[in-house]
CSV table of C-alpha atoms in Angstrom, one decimal:
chain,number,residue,atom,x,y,z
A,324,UNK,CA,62.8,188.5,172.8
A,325,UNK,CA,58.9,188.1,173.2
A,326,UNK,CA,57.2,188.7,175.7
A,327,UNK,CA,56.8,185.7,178.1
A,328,UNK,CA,54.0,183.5,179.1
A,329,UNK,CA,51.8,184.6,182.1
A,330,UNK,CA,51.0,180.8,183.9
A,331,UNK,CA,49.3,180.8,186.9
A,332,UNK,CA,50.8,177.2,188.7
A,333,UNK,CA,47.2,175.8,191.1
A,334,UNK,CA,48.5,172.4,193.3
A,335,UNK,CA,48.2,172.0,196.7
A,336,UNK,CA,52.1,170.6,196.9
A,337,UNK,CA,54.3,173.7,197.8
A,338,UNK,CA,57.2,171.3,196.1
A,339,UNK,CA,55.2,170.6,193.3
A,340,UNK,CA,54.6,174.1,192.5
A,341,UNK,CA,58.2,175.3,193.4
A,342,UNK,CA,59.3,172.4,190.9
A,343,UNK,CA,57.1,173.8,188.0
A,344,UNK,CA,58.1,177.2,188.5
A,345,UNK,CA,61.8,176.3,188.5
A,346,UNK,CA,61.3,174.5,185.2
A,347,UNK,CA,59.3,176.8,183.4
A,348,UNK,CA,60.9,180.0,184.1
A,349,UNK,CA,64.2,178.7,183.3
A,350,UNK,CA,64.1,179.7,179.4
A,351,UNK,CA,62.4,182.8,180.0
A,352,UNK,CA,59.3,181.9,177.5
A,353,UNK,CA,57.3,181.8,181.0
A,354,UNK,CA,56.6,184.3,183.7
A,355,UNK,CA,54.9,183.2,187.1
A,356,UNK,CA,52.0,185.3,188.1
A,357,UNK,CA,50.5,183.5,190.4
A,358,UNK,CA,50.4,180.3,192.6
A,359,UNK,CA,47.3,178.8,194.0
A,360,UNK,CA,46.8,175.3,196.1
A,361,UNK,CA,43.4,174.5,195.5
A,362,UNK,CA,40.2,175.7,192.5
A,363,UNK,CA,38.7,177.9,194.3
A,364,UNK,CA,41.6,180.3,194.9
A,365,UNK,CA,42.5,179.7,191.5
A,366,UNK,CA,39.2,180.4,190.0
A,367,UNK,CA,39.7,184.2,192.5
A,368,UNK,CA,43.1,184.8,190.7
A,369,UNK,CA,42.0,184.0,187.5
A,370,UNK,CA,40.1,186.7,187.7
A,371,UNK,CA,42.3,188.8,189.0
A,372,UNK,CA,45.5,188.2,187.3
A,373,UNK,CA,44.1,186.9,183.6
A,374,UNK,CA,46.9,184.3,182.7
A,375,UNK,CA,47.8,183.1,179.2
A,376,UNK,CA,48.1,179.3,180.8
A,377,UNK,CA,46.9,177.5,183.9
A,378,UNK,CA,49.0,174.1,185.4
A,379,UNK,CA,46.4,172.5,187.2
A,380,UNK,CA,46.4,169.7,189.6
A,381,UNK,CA,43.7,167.5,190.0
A,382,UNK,CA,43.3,166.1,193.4
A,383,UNK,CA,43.1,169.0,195.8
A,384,UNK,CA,41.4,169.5,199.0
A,385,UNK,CA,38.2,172.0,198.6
A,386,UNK,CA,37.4,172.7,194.8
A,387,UNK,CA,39.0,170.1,193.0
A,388,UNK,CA,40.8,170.7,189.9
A,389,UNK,CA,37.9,168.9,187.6
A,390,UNK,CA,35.3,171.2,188.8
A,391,UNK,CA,37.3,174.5,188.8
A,392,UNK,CA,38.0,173.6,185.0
A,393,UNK,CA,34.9,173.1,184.3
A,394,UNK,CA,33.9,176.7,185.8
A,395,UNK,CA,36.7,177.8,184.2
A,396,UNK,CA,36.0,177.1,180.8
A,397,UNK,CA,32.7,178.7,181.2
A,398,UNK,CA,33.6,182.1,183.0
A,399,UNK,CA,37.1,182.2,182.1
A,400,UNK,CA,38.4,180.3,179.1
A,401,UNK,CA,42.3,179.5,179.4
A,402,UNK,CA,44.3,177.1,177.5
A,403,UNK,CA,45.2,174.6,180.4
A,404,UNK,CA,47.3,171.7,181.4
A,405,UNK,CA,46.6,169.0,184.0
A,406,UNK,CA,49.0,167.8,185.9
A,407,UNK,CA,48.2,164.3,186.6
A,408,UNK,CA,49.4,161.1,188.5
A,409,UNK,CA,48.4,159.1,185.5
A,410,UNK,CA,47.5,155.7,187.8
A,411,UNK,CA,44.6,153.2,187.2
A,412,UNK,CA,42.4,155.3,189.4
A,413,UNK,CA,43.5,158.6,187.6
A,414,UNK,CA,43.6,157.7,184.0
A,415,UNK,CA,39.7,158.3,183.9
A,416,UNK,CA,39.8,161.4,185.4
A,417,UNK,CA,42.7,162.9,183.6
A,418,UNK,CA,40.7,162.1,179.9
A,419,UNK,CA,37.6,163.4,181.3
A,420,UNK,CA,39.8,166.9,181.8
A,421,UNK,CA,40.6,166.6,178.5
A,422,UNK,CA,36.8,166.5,177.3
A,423,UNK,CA,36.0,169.6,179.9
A,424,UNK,CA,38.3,171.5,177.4
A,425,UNK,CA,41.9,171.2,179.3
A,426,UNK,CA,44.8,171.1,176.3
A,427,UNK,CA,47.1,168.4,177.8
A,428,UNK,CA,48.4,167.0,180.5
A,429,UNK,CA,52.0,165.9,182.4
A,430,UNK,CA,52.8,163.5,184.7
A,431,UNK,CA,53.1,164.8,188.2
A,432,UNK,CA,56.9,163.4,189.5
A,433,UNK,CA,56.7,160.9,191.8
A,434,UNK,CA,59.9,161.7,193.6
A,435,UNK,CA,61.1,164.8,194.1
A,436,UNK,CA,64.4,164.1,195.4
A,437,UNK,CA,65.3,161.8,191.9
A,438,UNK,CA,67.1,164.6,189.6
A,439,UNK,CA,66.6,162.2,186.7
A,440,UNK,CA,63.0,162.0,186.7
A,441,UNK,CA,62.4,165.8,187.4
A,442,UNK,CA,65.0,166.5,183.9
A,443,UNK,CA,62.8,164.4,182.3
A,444,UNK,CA,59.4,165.8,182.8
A,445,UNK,CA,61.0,169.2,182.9
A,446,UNK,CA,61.7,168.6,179.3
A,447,UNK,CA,58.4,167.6,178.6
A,448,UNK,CA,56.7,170.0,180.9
A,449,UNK,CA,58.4,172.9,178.8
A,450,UNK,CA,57.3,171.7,175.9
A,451,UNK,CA,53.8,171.3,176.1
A,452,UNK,CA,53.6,174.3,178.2
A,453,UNK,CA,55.3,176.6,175.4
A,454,UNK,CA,52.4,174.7,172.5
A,455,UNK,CA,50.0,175.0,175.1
A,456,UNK,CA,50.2,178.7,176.1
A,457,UNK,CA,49.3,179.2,171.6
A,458,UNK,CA,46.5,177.5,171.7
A,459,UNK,CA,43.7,179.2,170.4
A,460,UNK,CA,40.4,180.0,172.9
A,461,UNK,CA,38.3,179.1,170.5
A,462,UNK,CA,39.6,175.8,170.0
A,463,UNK,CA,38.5,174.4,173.3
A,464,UNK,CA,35.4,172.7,173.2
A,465,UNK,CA,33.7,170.7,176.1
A,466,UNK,CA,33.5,167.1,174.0
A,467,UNK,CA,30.2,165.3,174.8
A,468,UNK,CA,30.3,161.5,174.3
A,469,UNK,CA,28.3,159.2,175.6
A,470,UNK,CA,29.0,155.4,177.5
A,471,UNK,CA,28.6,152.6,175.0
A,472,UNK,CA,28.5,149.0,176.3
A,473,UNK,CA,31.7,147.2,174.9
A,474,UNK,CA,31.9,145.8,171.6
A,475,UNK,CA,34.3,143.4,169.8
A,476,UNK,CA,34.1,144.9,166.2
A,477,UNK,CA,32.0,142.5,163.6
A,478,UNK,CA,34.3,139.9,162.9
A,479,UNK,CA,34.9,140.3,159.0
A,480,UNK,CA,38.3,141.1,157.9
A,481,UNK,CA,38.3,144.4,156.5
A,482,UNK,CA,38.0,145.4,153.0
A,483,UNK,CA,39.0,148.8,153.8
A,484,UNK,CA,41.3,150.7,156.2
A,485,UNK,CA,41.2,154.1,157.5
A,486,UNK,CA,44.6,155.6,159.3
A,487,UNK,CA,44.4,158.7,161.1
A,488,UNK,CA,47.7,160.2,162.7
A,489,UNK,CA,48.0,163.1,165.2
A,490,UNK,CA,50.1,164.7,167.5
A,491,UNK,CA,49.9,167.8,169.7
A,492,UNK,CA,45.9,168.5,170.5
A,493,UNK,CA,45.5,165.0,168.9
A,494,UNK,CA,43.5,163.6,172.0
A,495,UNK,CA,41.1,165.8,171.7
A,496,UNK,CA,40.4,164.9,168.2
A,497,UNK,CA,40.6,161.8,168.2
A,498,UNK,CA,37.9,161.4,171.4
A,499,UNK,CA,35.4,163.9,169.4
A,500,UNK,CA,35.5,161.4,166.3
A,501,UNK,CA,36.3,158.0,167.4
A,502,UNK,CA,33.0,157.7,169.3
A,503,UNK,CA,31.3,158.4,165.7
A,504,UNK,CA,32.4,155.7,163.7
A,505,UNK,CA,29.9,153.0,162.8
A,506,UNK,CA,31.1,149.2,164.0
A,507,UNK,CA,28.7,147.6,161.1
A,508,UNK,CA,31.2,148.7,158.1
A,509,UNK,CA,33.6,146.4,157.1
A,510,UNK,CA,36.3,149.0,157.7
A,511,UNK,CA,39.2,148.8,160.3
A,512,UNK,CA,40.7,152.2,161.9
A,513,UNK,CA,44.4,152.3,162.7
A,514,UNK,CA,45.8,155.5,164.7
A,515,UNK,CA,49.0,156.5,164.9
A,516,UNK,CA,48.9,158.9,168.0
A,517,UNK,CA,52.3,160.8,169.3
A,518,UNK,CA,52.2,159.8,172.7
A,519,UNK,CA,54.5,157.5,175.3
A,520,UNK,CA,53.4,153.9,175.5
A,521,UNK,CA,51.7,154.0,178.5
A,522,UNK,CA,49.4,157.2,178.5
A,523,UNK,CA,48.2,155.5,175.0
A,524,UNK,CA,47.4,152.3,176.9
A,525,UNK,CA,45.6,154.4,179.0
A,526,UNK,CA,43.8,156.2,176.8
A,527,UNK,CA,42.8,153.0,175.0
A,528,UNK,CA,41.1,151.8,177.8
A,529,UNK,CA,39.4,155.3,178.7
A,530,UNK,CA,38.2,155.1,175.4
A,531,UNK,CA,36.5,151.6,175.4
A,532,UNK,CA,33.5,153.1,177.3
A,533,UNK,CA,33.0,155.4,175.1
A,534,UNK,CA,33.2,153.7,171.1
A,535,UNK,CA,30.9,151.9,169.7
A,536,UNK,CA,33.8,150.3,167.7
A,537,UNK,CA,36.4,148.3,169.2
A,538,UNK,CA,39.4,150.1,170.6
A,539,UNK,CA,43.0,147.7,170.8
A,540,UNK,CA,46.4,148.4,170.6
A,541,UNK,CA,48.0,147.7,167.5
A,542,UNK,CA,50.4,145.1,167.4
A,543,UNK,CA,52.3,143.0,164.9
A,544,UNK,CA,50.6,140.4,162.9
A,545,UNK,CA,47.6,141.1,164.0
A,546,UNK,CA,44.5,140.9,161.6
A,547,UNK,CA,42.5,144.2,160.8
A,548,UNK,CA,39.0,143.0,161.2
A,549,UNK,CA,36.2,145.4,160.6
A,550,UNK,CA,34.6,147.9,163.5
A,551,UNK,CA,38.2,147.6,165.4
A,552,UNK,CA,40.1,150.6,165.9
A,553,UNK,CA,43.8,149.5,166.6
A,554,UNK,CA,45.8,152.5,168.1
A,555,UNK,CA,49.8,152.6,168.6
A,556,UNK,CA,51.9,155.5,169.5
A,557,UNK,CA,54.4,157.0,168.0
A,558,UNK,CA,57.2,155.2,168.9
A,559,UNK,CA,56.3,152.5,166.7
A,560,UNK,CA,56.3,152.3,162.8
A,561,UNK,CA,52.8,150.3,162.1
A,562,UNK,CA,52.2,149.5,158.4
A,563,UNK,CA,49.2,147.7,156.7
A,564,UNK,CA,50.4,144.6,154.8
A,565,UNK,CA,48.5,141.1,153.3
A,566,UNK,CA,49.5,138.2,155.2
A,567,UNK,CA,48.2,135.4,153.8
A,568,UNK,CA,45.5,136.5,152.0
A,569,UNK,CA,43.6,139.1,154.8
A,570,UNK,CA,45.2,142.5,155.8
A,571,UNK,CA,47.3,142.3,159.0
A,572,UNK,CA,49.7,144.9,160.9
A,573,UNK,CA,53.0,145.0,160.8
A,574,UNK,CA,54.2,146.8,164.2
A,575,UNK,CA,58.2,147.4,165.2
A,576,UNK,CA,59.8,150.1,167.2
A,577,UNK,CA,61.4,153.0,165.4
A,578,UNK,CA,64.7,153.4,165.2
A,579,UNK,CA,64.7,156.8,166.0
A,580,UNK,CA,62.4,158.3,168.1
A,581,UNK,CA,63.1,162.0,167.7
A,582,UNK,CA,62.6,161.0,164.2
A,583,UNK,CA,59.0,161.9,163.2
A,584,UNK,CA,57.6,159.5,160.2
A,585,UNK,CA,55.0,157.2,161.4
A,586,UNK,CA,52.4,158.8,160.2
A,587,UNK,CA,53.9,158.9,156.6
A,588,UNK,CA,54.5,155.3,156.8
A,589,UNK,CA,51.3,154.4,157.5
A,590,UNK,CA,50.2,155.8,154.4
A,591,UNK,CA,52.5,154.8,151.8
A,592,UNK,CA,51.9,151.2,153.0
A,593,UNK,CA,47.9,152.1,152.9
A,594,UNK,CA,48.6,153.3,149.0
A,595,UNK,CA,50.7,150.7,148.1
A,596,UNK,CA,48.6,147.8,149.4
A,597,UNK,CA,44.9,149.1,149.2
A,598,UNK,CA,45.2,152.1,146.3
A,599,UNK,CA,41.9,153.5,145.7
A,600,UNK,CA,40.6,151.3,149.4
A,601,UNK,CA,42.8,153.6,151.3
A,602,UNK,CA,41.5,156.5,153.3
A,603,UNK,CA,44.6,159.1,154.9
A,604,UNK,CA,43.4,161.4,158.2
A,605,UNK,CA,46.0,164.1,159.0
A,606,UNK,CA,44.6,165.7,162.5
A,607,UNK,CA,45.6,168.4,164.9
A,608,UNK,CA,49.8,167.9,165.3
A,609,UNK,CA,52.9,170.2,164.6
A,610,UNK,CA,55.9,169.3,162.4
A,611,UNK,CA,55.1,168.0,158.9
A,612,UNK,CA,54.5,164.1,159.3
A,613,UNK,CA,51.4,162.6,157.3
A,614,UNK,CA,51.7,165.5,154.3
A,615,UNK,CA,54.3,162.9,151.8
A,616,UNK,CA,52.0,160.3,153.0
A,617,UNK,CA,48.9,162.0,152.3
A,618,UNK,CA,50.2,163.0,148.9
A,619,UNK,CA,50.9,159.7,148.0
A,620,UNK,CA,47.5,158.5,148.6
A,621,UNK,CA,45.4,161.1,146.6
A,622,UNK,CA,48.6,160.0,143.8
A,623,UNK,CA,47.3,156.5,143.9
A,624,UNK,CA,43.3,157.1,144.1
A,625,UNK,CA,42.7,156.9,147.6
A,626,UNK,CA,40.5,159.5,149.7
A,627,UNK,CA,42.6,161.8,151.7
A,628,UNK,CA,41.4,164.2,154.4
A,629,UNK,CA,42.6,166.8,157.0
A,630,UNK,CA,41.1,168.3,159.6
A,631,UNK,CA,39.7,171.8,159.5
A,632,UNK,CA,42.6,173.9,160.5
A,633,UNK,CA,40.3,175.9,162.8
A,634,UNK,CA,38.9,173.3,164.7
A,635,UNK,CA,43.2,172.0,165.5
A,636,UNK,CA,44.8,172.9,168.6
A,637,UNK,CA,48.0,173.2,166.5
A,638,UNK,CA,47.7,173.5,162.7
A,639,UNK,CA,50.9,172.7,162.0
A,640,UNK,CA,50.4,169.4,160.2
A,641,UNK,CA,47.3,169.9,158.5
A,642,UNK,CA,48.6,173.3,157.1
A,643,UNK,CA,51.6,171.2,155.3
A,644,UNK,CA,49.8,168.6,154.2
A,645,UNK,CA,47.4,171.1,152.3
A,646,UNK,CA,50.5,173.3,151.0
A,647,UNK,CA,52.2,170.0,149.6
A,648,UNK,CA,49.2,168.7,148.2
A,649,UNK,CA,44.9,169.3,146.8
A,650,UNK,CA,43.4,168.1,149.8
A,651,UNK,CA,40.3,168.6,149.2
A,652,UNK,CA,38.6,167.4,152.1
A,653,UNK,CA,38.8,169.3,155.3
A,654,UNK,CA,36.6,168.4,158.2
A,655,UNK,CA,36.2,169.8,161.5
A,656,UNK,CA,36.7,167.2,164.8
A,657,UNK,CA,33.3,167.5,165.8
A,658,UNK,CA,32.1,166.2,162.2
A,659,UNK,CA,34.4,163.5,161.4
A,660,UNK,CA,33.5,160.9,162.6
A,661,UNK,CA,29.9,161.3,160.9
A,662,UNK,CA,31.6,162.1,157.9
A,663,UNK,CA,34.1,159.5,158.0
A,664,UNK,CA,30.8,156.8,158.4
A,665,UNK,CA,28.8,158.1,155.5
A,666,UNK,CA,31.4,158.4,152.9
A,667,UNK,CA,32.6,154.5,153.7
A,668,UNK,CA,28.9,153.3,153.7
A,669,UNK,CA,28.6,154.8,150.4
């Protein structure tokens, strides 16, 4: 058996932290070193103890959990994950963790006495902790964006579309290139991002600020106008078709969500209804969705690209998308967006 995980749990909630370590350790993949209730005592046992993950709360009395990540990731680089009350008032600051260089985050249970809701995060909390704790140092990067005022894309309907798809370590990516793209182009962006419903219509609104295109979610019939980024999750199956005479979405839920093949379906309808127009993104994710639909693309003339494997917080996808097919473009996160904006103006 390997060795397991050394997490270090920082919350100032003695039940939050006794929850957490009752989850984690109950495979075996995790070890408890440590347990802190605010940054400051964190940043000491850091230190000290040198764990291979941090689960860090974000409202604390004394240091806070924003400013002991960012001292973290400066003095002490560790893959962490927030854990977050995911409201109105902490949407913001859970996305801005994720640009200070924290992998993920999970909802912090809102009761404690409901045995449904703790199985349910518990199952999540494993699994991102367990992708989490592999993530490589030198894949966390602060992200710096900048505030845009708000745009509303330029109106004409697009004469091409670009679809990215991510999973794991996809928010990251997605908030180092999406504030790139150029609104001017008639081009229209449609995401497919593995998340729940509602921490993707939070991150659509965090992102607003920040894009100098227009940032929706992507629902069905709507028409795909140029400088609009329309972003579902992966729940639904979102496909690109011509309704009369403009390109519109086609959105429904999947049947099966353990099933993984949005991102594939994205890009066989891109190939079949835009050919050569089409441009496939496979990001940071694990699993294999995106490398059929990628293949299909370059098949048909379209551009297809990954991102640089080095730059992922999981590889995964990108990796099987490369081994199925000649990609020939791969990209780092940080150069995308640039990329993406002079290749379509040309």
């Amino acid at each position: 058996m390997p060795k397991p995980y050394r997490l270090l749990i920082v919350d100032d909630s003695p039940m939050i932290r006794e929850s957490i370590r009752e989850i984690v350790v109950a495979n075996g993949r995790f070890e408890v070193v440590g347990e802190a209730e605010n940054g400051g005592q964190a940043l000491r046992m850091v230190a000290e103890l040198a764990p291979d993950l941090i689960s860090l709360d974000i409202v604390m009395p004394g240091m806070n959990g924003i400013s002991a990540l960012k001292y973290l990731m400066i003095n002490y680089p560790t893959p962490t994950v927030m854990v977050s009350s995911l409201t109105q008032e902490g949407a913001a600051e859970t996305f801005d963790a994720l640009r200070y260089g924290a992998v993920t985050f999970i909802p912090k249970p809102s009761k404690l006495d409901d045995r449904r809701e703790i199985d349910k995060i518990g199952e999540e909390i494993q699994t991102k902790f367990a992708w989490a704790a592999q993530v490589r140092i030198e894949a966390l990067r602060y992200i710096r964006v900048r505030r845009n005022a708000p745009l509303v894309g330029n109106g004409a309907p697009a004469r091409r579309v670009v679809a990215l798809g991510a999973h794991e370590g996809g928010y990251s990516a997605l908030m180092k290139t999406l504030p790139q793209l150029r609104a001017d182009l008639p081009v229209a962006y449609v995401v497919v991002l593995y998340e729940h419903d509602q921490y993707v219509d939070a991150f659509i609104e965090y992102l607003q600020d920040y894009c100098m295109v227009q940032v929706r979610r992507a629902s069905n019939g709507a028409p795909l106008l140029g400088g609009v980024c329309y972003i579902a999750a992966g729940e639904d199956y979102v496909t690109v078709r011509h309704d009369g005479g403009r390109l519109a979405l086609h959105v429904h839920r999947a049947p099966f969500e353990s099933q993984k093949g949005s991102i594939n379906r994205l890009f066989y309808s891109l190939g079949e209804v835009l050919a050569e127009r089409g441009v496939g993104v496979v990001l940071s994710g694990s699993g294999d969705d995106g490398a059929e639909g990628v293949e299909e693309l370059l098949r048909v003339g379209a551009l297809g690209v990954v991102q640089e494997p080095q730059s992922c917080l999981v590889r995964e996808m990108v990796e099987t998308a490369m081994q199925r097919c000649p990609v020939e473009h791969q990209v780092s996160d940080q150069r995308l967006g640039d990329w993406l904006n002079r290749r379509l103006a040309a």
